[in-house]
XYZ file of C-alpha atoms in Angstrom:
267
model
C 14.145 -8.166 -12.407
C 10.615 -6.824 -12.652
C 9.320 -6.770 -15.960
C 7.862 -3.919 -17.929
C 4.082 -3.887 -17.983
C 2.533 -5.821 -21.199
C 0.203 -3.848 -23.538
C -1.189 -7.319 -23.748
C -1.860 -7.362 -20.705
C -4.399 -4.466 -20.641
C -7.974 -6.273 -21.999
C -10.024 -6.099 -19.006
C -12.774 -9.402 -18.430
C -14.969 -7.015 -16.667
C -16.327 -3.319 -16.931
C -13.643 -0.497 -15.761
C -13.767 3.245 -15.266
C -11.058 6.012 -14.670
C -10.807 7.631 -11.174
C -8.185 10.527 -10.970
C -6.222 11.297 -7.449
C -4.779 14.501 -5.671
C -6.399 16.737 -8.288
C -5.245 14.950 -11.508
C -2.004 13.951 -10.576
C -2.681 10.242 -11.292
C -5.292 8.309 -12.430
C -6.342 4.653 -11.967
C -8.144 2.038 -13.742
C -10.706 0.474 -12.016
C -13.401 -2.356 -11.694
C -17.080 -1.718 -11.465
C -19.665 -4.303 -9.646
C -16.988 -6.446 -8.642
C -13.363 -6.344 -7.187
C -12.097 -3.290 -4.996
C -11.938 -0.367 -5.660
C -8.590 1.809 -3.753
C -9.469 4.946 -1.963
C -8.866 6.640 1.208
C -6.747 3.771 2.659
C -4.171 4.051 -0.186
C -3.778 7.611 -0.176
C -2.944 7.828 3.639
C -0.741 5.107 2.886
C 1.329 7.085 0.320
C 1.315 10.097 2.397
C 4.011 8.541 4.758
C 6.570 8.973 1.453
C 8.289 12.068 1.096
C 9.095 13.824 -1.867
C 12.596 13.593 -1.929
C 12.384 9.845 -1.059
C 14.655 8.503 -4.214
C 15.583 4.558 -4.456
C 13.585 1.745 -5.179
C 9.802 1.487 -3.693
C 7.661 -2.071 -3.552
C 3.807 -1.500 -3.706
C 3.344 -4.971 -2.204
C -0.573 -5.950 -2.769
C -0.859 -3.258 -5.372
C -4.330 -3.853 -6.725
C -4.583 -1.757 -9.415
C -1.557 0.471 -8.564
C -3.146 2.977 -6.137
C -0.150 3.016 -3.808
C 2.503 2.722 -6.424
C 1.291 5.195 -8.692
C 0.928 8.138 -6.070
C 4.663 7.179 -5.036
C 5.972 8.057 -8.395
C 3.537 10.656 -8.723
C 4.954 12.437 -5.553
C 8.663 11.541 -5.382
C 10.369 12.081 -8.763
C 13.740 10.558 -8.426
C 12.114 7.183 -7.092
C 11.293 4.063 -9.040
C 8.648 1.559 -8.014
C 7.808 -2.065 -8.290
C 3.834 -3.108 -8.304
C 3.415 -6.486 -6.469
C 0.093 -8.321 -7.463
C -0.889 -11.644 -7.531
C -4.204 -11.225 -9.361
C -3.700 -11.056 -12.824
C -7.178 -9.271 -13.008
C -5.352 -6.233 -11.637
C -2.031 -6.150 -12.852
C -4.178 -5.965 -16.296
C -5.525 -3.534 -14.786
C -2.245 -1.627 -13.508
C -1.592 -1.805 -17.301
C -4.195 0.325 -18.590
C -3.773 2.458 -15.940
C -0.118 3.365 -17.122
C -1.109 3.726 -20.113
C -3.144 6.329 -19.462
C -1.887 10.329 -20.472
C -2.758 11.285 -16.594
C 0.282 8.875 -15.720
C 2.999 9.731 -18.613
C 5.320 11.736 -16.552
C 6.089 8.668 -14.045
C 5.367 5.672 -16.262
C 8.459 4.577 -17.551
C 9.689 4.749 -13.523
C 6.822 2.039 -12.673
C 6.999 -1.940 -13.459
C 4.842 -4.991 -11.767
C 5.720 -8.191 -10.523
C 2.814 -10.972 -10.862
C 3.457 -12.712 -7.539
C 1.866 -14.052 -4.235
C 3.782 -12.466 -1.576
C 3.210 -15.576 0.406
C 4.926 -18.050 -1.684
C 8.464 -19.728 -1.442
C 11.378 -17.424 -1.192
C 12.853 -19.140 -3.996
C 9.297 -18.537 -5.884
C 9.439 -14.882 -4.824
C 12.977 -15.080 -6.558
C 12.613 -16.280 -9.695
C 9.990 -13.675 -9.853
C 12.666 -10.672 -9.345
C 11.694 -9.863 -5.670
C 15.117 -10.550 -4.408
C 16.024 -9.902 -0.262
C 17.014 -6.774 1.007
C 17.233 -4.612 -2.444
C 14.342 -1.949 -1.251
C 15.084 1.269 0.044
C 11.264 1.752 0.785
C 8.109 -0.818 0.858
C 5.057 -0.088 1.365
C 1.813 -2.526 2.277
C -1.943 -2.192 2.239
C -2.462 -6.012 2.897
C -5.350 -7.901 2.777
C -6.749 -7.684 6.622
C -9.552 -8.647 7.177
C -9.340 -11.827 9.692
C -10.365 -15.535 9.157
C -14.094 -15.804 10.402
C -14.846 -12.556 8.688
C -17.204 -12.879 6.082
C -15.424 -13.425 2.657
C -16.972 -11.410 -0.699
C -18.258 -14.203 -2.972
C -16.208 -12.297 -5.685
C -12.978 -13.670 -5.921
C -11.351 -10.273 -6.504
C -12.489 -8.420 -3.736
C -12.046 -11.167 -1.475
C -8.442 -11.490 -2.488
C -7.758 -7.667 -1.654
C -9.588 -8.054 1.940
C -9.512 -10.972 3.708
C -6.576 -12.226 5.473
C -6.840 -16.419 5.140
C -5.390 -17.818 8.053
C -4.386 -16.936 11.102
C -1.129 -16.359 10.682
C -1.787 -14.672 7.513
C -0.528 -11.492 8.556
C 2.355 -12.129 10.562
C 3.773 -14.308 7.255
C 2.656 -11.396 5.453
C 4.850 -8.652 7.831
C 7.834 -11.263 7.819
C 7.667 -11.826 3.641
C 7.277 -7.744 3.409
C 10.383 -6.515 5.842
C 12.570 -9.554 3.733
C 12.813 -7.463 1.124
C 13.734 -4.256 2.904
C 17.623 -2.955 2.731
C 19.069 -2.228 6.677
C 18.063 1.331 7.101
C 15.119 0.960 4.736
C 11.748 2.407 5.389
C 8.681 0.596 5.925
C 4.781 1.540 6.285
C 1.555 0.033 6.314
C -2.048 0.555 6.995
C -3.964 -1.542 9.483
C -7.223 -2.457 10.993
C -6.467 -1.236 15.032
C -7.017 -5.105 15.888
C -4.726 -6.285 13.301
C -1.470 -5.026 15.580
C -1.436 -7.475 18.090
C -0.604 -9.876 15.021
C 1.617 -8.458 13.496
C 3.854 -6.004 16.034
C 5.840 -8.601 17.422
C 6.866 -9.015 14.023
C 7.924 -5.543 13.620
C 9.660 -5.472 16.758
C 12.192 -7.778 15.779
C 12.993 -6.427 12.372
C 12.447 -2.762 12.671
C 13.150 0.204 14.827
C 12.119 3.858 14.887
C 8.604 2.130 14.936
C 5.552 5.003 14.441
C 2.180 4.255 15.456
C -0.509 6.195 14.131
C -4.214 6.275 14.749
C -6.785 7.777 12.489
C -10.551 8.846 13.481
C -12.911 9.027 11.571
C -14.336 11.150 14.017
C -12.638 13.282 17.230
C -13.963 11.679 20.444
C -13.961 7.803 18.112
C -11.990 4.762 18.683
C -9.795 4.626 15.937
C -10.364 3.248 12.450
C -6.907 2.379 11.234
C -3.632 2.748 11.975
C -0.811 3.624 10.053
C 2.826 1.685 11.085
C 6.192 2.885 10.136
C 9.893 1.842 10.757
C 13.047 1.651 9.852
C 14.755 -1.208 9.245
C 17.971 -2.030 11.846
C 17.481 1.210 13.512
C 17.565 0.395 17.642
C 15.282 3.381 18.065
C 12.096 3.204 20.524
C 8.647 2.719 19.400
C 6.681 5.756 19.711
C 2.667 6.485 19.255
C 2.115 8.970 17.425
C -0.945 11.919 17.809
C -3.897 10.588 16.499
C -5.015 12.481 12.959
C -8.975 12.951 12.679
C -10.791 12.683 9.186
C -13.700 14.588 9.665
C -14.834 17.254 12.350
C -17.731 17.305 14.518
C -21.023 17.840 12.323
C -19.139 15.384 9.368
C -17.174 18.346 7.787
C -13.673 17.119 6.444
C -11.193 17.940 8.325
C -7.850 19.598 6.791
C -5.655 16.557 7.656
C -8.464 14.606 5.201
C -8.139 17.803 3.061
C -4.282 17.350 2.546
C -4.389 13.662 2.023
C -6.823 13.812 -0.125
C -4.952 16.801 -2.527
C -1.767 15.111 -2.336
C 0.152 17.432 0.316
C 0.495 15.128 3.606
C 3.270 13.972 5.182
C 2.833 11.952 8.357
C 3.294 8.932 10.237
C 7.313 9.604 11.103
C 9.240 10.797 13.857
């Protein structure tokens, strides 16, 4: 089972401050001059939830609960697990619920301390059992081998993708823990798919593509993935969603993600 997070587990080895999401709804702890900090990337991840989703959730590479913490902030009848394998940021995924901007969902959110990557029987012992999710969710580490890695263990952690097959182990690890009709997202790096959408293809159906711009007239910047798992639907690309407008003004999809209000990325 996932365990409750510590109060112990909340003394931070580094300097922190408080940044609040979707006008107050939820706040997170974060690092300053070293690690990552979750932004953008997290928040159009999350927006592929809907409210009434209800079950269990998996933030898997949760950082410092970005992901996790908008889930239970936007679906009410939902409970979610945190996976982390830094115990830098599960401490700080502890503070973070501690915190009065998170006391309406914090008794519905728990962490696992746990590489993804390691042995199912590992992954086991540490309560993150096959096929019990009715959602999971994935901002992964992406960035590929040969890409320079952050001299700060932290941030390197939460970016870099080591190996070449990183991913793809990643993807597999990920849909293992999804229940048969259970829904799946994740945010990507455009060049990332080639890796990882055979993977998909063999475990998922429905499968969304989505590609955000930064810009209208822009090669896309990310893309978001969805799926369901077991379902013998098509794969389908989605319209593309644009964050800001001609002249840098934010556009109202960016508006809505940003606030809390989107819902995208599904059939």
């Amino acid at each position: 089972m996932s365990s409750p997070i510590r109060p112990e587990a909340s003394i931070s080895p580094f300097d922190t401050r408080i940044d609040g999401f979707w006008r107050g709804r939820f706040a997170l702890v974060q690092p300053v001059g070293q690690g990552y900090r979750s932004g953008l990337d997290a928040l159009l991840l999350a927006s592929t939830l809907a409210p009434d989703a209800k079950g269990r959730l998996a933030d898997l590479g949760a950082g410092a609960g970005a992901v996790g913490f908008a889930c239970a902030a936007r679906a009410p009848r939902l409970d979610v697990v945190c996976v982390e394998k830094m115990p830098e940021m599960v401490g700080l995924l502890a503070q973070g619920l501690a915190l009065t901007e998170n006391e309406s969902f914090a008794d519905r959110v728990s962490s696992i301390e746990a590489d993804l990557l390691a042995p199912r029987r590992v992954l086991e012992e540490a309560g993150l059992h096959v096929g019990v999710f009715d959602h999971v969710l994935t901002n992964p580490p992406f960035y590929p081998a040969g890409h320079r890695i952050s001299p700060d263990p932290l941030r390197a952690a939460a970016l870099n993708a080591l190996g070449e097959d990183f991913l793809s182990h990643w993807m597999r690890s990920s849909l293992a823990l999804l229940k048969d009709s259970g829904r799946f997202s994740a945010i990507l790096p455009p060049e990332a798919l080639g890796e990882c959408l055979p993977v998909y293809e063999t475990r998922l159906g429905a499968i969304a593509i989505t590609p955000i711009h930064a810009r209208e007239g822009e090669a896309a910047i990310r893309i978001l993935i969805t799926g369901r798992k077991a379902s013998r639907a098509p794969l389908a690309i989605l319209p593309g969603c644009i964050l800001h407008k001609t002249g840098g003004t934010p556009s109202e999809f960016l508006r809505s993600v940003s606030e809390g209000e989107a819902l995208f990325g599904w059939r």
